[in-house]
Structures are given as C-alpha cells and as structure tokens.
PDB file of C-alpha atoms in Angstrom:
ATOM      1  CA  UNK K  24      87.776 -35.469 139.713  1.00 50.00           C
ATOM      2  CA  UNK K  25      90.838 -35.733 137.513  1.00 58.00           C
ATOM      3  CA  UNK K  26      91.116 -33.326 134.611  1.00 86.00           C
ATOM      4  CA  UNK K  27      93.085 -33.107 131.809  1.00 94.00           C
ATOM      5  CA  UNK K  28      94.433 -29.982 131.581  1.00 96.00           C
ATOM      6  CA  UNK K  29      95.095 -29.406 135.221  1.00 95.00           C
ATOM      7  CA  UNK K  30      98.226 -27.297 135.888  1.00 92.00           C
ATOM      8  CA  UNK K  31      98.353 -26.502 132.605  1.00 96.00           C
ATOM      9  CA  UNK K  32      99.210 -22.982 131.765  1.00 98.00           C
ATOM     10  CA  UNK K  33      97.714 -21.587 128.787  1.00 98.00           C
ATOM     11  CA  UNK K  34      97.450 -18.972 126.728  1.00 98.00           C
ATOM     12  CA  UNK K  35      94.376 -18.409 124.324  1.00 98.00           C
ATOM     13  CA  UNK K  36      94.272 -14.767 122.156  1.00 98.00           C
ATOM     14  CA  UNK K  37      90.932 -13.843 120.143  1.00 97.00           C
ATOM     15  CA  UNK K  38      89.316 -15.272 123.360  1.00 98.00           C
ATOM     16  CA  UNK K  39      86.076 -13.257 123.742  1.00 97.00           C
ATOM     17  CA  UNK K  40      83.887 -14.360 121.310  1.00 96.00           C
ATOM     18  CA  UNK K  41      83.344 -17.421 119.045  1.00 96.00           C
ATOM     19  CA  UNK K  42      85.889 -20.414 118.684  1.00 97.00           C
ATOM     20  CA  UNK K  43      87.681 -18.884 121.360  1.00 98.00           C
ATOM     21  CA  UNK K  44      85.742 -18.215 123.876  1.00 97.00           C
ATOM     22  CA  UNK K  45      84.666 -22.172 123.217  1.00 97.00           C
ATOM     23  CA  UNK K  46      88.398 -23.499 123.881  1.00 98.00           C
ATOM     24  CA  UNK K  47      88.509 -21.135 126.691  1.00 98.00           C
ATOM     25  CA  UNK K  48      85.327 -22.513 128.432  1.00 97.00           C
ATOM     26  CA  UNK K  49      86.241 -26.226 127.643  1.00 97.00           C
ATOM     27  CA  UNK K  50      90.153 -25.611 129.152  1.00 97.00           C
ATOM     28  CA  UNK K  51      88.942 -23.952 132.142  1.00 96.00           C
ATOM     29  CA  UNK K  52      86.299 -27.139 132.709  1.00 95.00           C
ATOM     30  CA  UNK K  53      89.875 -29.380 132.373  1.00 96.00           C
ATOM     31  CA  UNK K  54      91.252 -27.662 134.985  1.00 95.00           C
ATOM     32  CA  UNK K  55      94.382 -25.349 133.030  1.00 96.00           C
ATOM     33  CA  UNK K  56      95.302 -22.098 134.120  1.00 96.00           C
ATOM     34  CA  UNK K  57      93.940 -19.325 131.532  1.00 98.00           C
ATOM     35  CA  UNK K  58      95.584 -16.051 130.307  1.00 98.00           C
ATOM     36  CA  UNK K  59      93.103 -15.245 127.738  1.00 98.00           C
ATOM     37  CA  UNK K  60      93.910 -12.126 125.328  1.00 98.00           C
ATOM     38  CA  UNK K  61      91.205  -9.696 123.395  1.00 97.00           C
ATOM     39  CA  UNK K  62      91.701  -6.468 121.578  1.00 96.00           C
ATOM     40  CA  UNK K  63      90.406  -4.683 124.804  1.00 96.00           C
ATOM     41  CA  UNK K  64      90.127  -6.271 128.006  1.00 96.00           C
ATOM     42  CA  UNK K  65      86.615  -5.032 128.716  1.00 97.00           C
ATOM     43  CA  UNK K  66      85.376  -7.374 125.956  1.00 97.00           C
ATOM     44  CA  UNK K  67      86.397 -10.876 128.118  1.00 97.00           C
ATOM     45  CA  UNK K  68      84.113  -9.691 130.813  1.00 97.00           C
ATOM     46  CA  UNK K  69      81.115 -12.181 129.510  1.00 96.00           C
ATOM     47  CA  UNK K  70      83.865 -15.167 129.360  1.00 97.00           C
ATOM     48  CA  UNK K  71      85.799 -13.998 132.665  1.00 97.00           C
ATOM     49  CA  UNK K  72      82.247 -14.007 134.295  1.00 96.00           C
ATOM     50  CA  UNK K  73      81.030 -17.498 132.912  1.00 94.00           C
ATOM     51  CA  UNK K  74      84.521 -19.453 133.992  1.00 95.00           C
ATOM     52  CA  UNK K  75      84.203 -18.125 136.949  1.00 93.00           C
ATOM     53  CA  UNK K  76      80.534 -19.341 137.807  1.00 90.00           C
ATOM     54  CA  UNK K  77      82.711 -22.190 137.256  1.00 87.00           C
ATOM     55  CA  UNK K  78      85.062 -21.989 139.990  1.00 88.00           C
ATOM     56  CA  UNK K  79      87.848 -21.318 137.900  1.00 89.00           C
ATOM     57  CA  UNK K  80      89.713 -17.741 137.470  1.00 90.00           C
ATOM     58  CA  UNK K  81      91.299 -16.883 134.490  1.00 96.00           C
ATOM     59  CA  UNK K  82      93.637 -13.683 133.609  1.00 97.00           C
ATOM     60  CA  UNK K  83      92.240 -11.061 131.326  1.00 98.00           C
ATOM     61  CA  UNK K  84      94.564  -9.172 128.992  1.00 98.00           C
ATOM     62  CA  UNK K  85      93.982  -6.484 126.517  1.00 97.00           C
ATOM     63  CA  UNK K  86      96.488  -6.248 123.566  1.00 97.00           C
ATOM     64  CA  UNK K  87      96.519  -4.482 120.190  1.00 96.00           C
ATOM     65  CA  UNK K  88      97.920  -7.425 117.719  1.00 97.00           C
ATOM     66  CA  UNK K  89      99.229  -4.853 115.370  1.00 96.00           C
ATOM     67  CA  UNK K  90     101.056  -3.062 117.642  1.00 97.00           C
ATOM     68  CA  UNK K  91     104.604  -4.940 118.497  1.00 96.00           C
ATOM     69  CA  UNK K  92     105.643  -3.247 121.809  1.00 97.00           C
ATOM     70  CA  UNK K  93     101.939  -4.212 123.083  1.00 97.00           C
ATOM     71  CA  UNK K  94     102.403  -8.115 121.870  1.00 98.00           C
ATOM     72  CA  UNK K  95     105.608  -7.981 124.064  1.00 97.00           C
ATOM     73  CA  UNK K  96     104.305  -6.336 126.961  1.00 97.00           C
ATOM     74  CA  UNK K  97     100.929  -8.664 127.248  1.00 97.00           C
ATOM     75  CA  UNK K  98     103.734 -11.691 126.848  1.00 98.00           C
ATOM     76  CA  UNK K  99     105.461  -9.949 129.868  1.00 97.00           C
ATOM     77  CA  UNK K 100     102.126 -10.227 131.757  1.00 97.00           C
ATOM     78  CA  UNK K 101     101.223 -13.884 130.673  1.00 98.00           C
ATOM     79  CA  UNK K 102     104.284 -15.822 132.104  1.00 98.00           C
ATOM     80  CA  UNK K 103     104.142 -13.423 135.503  1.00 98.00           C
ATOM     81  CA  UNK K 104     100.616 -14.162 136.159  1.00 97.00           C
ATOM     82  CA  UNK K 105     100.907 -17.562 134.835  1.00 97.00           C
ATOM     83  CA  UNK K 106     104.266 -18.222 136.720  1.00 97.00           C
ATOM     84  CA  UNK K 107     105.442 -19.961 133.031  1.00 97.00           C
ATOM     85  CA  UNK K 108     103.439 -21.510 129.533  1.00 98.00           C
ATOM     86  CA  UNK K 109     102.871 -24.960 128.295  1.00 98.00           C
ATOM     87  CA  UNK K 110     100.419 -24.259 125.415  1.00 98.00           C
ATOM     88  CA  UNK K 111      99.646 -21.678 123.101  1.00 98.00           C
ATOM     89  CA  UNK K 112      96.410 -21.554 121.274  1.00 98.00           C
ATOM     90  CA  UNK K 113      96.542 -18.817 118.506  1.00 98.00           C
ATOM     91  CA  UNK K 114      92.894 -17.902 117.300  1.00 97.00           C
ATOM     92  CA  UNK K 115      92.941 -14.060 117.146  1.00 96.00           C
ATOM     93  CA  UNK K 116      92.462 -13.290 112.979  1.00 94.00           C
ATOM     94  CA  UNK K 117      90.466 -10.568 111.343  1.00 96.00           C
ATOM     95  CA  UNK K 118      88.180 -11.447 107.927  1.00 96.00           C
ATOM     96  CA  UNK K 119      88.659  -7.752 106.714  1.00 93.00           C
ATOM     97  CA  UNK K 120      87.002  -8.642 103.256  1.00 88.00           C
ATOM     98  CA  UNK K 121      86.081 -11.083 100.898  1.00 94.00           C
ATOM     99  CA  UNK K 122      86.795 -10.571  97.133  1.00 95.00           C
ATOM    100  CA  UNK K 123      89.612 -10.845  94.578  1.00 97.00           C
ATOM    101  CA  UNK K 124      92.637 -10.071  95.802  1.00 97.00           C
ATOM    102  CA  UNK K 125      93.713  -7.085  93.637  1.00 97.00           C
ATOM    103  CA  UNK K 126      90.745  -5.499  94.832  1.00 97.00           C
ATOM    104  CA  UNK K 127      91.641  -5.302  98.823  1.00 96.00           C
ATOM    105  CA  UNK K 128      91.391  -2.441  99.737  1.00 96.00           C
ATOM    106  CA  UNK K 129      96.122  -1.581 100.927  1.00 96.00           C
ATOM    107  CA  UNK K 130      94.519  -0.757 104.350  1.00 97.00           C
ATOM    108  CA  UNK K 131      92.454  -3.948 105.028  1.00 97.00           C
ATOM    109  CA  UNK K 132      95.507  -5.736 103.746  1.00 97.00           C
ATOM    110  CA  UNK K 133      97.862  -4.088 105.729  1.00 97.00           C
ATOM    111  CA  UNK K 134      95.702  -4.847 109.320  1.00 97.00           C
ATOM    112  CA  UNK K 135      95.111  -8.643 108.514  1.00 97.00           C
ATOM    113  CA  UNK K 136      98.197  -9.562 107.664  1.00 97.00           C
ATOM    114  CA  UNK K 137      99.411  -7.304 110.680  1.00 97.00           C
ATOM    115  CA  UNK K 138      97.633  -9.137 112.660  1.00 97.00           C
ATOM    116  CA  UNK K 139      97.095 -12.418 111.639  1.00 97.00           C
ATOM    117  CA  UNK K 140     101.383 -13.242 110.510  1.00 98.00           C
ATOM    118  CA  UNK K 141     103.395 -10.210 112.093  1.00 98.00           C
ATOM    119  CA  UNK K 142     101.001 -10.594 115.480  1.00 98.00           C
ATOM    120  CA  UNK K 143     101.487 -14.366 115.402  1.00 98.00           C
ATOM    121  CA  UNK K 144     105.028 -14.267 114.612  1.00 98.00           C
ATOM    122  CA  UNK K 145     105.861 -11.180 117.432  1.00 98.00           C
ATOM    123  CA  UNK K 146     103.490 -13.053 119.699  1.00 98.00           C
ATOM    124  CA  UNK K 147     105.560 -16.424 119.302  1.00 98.00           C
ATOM    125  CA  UNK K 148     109.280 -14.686 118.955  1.00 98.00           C
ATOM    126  CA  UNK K 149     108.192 -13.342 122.519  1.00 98.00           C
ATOM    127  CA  UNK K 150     106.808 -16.403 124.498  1.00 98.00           C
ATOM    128  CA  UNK K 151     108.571 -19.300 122.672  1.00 98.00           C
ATOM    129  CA  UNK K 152     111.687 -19.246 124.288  1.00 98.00           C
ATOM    130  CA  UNK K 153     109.911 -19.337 127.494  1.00 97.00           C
ATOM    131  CA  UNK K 154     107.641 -22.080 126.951  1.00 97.00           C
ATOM    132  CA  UNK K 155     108.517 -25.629 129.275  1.00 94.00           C
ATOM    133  CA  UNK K 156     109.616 -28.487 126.536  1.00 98.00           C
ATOM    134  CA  UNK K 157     107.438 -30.842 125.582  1.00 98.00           C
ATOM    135  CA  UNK K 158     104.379 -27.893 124.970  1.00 98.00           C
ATOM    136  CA  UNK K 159     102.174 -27.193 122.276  1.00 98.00           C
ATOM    137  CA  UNK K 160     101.434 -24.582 119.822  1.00 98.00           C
ATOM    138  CA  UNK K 161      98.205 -24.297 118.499  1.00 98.00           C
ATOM    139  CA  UNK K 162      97.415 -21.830 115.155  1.00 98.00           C
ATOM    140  CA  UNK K 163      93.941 -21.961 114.306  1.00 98.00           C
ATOM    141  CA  UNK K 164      93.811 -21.296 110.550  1.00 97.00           C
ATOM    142  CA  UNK K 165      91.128 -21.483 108.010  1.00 96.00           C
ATOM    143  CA  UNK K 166      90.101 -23.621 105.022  1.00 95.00           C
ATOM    144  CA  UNK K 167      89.731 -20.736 102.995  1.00 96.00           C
ATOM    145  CA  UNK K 168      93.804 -20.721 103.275  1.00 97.00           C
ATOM    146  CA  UNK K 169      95.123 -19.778  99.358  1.00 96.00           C
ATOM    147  CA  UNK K 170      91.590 -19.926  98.290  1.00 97.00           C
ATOM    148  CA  UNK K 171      90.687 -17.473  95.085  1.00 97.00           C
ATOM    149  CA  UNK K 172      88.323 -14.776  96.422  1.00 97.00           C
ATOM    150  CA  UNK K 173      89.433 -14.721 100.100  1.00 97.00           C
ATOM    151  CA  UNK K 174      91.470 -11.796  99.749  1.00 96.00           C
ATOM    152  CA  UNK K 175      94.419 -11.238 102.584  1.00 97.00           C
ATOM    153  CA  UNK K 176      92.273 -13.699 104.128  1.00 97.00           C
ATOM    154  CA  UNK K 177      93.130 -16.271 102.187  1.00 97.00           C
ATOM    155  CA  UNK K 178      96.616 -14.834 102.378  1.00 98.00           C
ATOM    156  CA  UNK K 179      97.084 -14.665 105.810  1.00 98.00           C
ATOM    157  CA  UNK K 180      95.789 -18.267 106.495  1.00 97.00           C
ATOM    158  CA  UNK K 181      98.103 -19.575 104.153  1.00 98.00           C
ATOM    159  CA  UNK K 182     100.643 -17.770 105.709  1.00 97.00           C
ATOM    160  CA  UNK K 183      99.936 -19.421 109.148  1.00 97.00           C
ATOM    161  CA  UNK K 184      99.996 -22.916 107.888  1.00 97.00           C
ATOM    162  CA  UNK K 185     103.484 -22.118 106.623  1.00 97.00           C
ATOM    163  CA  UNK K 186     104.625 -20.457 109.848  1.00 98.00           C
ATOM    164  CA  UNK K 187     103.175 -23.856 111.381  1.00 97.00           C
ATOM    165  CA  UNK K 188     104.760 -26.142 109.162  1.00 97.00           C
ATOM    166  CA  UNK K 189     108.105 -24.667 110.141  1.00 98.00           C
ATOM    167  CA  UNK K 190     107.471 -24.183 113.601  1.00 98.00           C
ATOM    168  CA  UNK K 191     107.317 -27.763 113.842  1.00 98.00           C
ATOM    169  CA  UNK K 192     110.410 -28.472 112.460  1.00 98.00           C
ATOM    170  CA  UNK K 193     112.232 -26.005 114.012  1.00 98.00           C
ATOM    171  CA  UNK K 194     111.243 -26.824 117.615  1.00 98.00           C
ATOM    172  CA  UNK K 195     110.711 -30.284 117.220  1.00 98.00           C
ATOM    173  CA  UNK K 196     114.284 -31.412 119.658  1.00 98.00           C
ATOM    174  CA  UNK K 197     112.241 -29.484 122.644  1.00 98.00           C
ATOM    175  CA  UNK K 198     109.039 -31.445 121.864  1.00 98.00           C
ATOM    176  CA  UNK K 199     106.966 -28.547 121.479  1.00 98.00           C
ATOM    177  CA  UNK K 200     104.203 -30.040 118.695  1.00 98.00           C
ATOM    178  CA  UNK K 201     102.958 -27.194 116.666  1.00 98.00           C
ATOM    179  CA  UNK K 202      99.779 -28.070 114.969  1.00 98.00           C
ATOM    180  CA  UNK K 203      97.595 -25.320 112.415  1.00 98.00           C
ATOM    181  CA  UNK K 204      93.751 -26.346 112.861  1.00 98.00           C
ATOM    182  CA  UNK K 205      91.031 -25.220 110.746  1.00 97.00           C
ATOM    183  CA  UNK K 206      87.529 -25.606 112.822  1.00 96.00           C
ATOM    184  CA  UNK K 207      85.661 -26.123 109.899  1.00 93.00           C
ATOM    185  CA  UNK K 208      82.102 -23.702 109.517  1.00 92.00           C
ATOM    186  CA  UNK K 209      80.854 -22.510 112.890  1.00 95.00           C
ATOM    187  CA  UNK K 210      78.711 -20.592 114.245  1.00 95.00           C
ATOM    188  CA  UNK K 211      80.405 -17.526 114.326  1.00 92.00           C
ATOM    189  CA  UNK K 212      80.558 -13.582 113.519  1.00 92.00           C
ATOM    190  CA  UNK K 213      83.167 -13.981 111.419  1.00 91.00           C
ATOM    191  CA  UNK K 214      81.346 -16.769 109.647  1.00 92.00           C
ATOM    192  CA  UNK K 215      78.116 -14.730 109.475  1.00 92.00           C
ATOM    193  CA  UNK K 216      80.410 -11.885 107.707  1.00 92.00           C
ATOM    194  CA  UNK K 217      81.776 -13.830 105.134  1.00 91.00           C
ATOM    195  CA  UNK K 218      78.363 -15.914 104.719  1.00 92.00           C
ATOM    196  CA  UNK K 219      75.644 -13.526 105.283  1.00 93.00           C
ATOM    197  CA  UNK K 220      73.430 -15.790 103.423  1.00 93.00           C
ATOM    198  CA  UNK K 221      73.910 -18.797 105.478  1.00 94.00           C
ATOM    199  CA  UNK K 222      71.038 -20.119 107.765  1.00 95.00           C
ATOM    200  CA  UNK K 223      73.270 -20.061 110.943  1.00 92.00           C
ATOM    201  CA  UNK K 224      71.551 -23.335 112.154  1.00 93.00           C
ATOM    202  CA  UNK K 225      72.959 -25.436 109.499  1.00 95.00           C
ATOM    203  CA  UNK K 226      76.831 -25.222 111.268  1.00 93.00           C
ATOM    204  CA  UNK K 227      77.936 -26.101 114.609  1.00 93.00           C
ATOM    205  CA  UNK K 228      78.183 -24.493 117.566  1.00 96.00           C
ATOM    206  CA  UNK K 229      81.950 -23.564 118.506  1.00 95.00           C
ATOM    207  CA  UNK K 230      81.444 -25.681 121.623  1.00 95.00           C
ATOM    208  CA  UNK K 231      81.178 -28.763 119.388  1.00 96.00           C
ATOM    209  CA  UNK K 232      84.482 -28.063 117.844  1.00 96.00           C
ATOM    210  CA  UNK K 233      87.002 -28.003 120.940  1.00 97.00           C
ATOM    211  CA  UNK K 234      87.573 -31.786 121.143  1.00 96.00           C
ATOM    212  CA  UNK K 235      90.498 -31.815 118.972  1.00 97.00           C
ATOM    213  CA  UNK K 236      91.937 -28.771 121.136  1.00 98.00           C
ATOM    214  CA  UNK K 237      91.830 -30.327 123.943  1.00 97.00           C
ATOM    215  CA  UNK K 238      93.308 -33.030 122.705  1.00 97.00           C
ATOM    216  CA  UNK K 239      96.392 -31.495 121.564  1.00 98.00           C
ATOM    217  CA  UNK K 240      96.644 -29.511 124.887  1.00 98.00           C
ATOM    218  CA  UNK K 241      96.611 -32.450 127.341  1.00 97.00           C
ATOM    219  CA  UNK K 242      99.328 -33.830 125.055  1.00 97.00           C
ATOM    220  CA  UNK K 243      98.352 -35.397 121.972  1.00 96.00           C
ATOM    221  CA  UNK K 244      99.703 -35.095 118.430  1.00 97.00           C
ATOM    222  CA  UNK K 245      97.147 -35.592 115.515  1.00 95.00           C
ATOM    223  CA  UNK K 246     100.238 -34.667 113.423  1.00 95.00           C
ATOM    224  CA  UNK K 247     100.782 -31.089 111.372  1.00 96.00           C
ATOM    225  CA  UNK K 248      96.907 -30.221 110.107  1.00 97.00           C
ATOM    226  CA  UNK K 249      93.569 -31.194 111.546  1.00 97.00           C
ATOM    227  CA  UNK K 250      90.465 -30.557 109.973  1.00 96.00           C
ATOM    228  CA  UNK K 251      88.562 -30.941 112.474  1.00 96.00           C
ATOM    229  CA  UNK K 252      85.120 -31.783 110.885  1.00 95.00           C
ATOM    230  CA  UNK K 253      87.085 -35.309 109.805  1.00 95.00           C
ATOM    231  CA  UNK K 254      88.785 -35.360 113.237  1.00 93.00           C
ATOM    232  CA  UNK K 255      85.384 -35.149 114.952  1.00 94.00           C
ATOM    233  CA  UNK K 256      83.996 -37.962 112.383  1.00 94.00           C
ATOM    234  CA  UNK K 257      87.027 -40.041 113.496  1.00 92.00           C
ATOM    235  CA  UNK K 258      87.661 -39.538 116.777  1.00 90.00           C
ATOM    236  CA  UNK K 259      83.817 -38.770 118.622  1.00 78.00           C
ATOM    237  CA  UNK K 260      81.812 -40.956 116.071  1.00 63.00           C
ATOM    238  CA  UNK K 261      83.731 -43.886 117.215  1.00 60.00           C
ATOM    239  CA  UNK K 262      83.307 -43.072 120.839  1.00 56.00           C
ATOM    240  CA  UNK K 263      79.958 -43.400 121.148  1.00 47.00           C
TER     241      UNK K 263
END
C-alpha cells in the first residue's frame, strides 16, 4: 500500500493529548517516522501504545519547553534517532488564562510566552539548520491570535503567526514552506478550559482536523495561513 508520508521523518511536540496526538496517529497511518515530544515522556505512553497496535514505532521524548538547554538536548535526540528531519509540526502551547490582559497574572505570562515563542523559537534555532531542503514547518496557532480577552494567549498566538510569516521568507531559497494553522474549535482540554460552558459535542473531534496536516507534510503548500474549518469545506466537501 503506498503512503504518503513514508520515509518521512517528523517531528510533532505537544503530542500526547488532543490535536496532537490526532496528527500523530494520522502520520504514523501514512507511513512517516515519528519523534513525538511531551512535557514528560511517561505521558505519550497511551499514543506510543496505540501507533504501535499499528505496526508502526515512534520515538518518545520528554522535554521541558521553558527550559533552553532541554529544547537543545531533545533536538540532539530527534535527528539521532531519526537519522535527519523533513517536517516539523509545532503544537505544544499552554492556555494559562483567559481575561484582559493587564490582569495576567506576570507568572502565567511569563510560562506561555516561554513556551509558546522562546520554546518555538529555541526549538527551531536548534533543528532548522538540520532540516533536508524542500521540508516543512508546521506552527499550529490559534484564532484567538490578538484577540481582546485572550490574555498571553492571545499574545503568544499572535506571536507565532509572526514568527511564521518570517520563517517563510527567510527560508524560502531551501524550499522549506512554513505554514501557521489554526484547527479551528475541537474537542479538546484546552478547549474545555477556555469554554467550560460548551457542550463538547457541538465541535469536532481532533481526528477530523488532520487533513490539512497531512497535506502540508507529504508536500503541499496551501500558502502562509490555513483555517482549517474553510480548508476542510474546500478541500473534503468537494471530494466526496
């Protein structure tokens, strides 16, 4: 059977739970090579099981996103057990709290945005220059990006579209197509935190949501931002 990720080498972070764990599931069934990343390694064991019932294998890693020397030793580990990277999918984020943005509390601020832009930005500085041409960089970002009321949220999602946006530029003569993609509501944790009112049943489940990523990995280019409710409207609506 031919897939369309196969020989891929990939690395997804956030990757134990939600959106994440989705990509992960639908990357392994293409056939790529995972190195998939959580805060502790322990917490992958559910998704490490469930690709393997699949045949596949897929490398665990535990890394603190906060903490540079940790982002540049799991990097370290990711191209050795990976023997190299073609695509990066960046989901790991923290919601931290929901409000105006004067009222964040400094240390909530200071983890998501140590996460979400110095973590990226560490994480990237690391494996870029290793990546083969012709890759792809995936930052999964938020529509809540700049949004009143989203607190460093809504700070740190801009901030990802920008880093995105100049990414693209800036490694565009290697090929390497860096695209920021908001999922759109799913059902999530994160999505239950910041909606704790919302009848979970009324969003999709992150496995409906990975068509776009896989997309992108196997080689597409749906250009610098994809929502991907209006992707999915485009792209499976007139499949069927």
């Amino acid at each position: 059977m031919t897939t369309r990720l196969a020989g891929r080498r990939i690395l997804i972070t956030g990757a134990s739970r939600g959106v994440g764990a989705a990509v992960a599931a639908s990357f392994a069934a293409e056939g790529a090579h995972l190195a998939l990343t959580a805060t502790a390694r322990d917490h992958l064991a559910p998704v490490i099981r469930d690709i393997g019932e699949t045949g596949r294998e897929a490398l665990a890693l535990g890394v603190d996103l906060r903490d540079p020397m940790a982002i540049a030793a799991v990097a370290r580990e990711t191209l050795a057990g990976l023997g190299g990277l073609d695509v990066i999918v960046v989901n790991a984020g923290l919601l931290g709290y929901r409000g105006p943005l004067l009222d964040c509390p400094p240390g909530v601020w200071d983890d998501v945005l140590a996460v979400t832009v110095d973590g990226t930005f560490h994480l990237l500085r690391a494996l870029v220059p290793e990546m083969e041409d012709g890759g792809a960089i995936i930052l999964v970002t938020s529509g809540a990006a700049g949004r009143p009321g989203w607190g460093a949220y809504g700070v740190s999602r801009a901030a990802l579209n920008a880093q995105a946006e100049m990414l693209r530029a800036e490694l565009a003569d290697r090929d390497i197509r860096v695209v920021a993609v908001n999922p759109g509501p799913a059902r999530t944790q994160m999505r239950a935190d910041a909606y704790p009112d919302e009848d979970p049943r009324t969003v999709p489940e992150p496995a409906e949501l990975t068509g776009a990523f896989l997309a992108i990995a196997a080689g597409g280019d749906p250009g610098p931002f994809v929502e991907i409710p209006e992707w999915r409207a485009r792209n499976e609506n007139s499949a069927s």
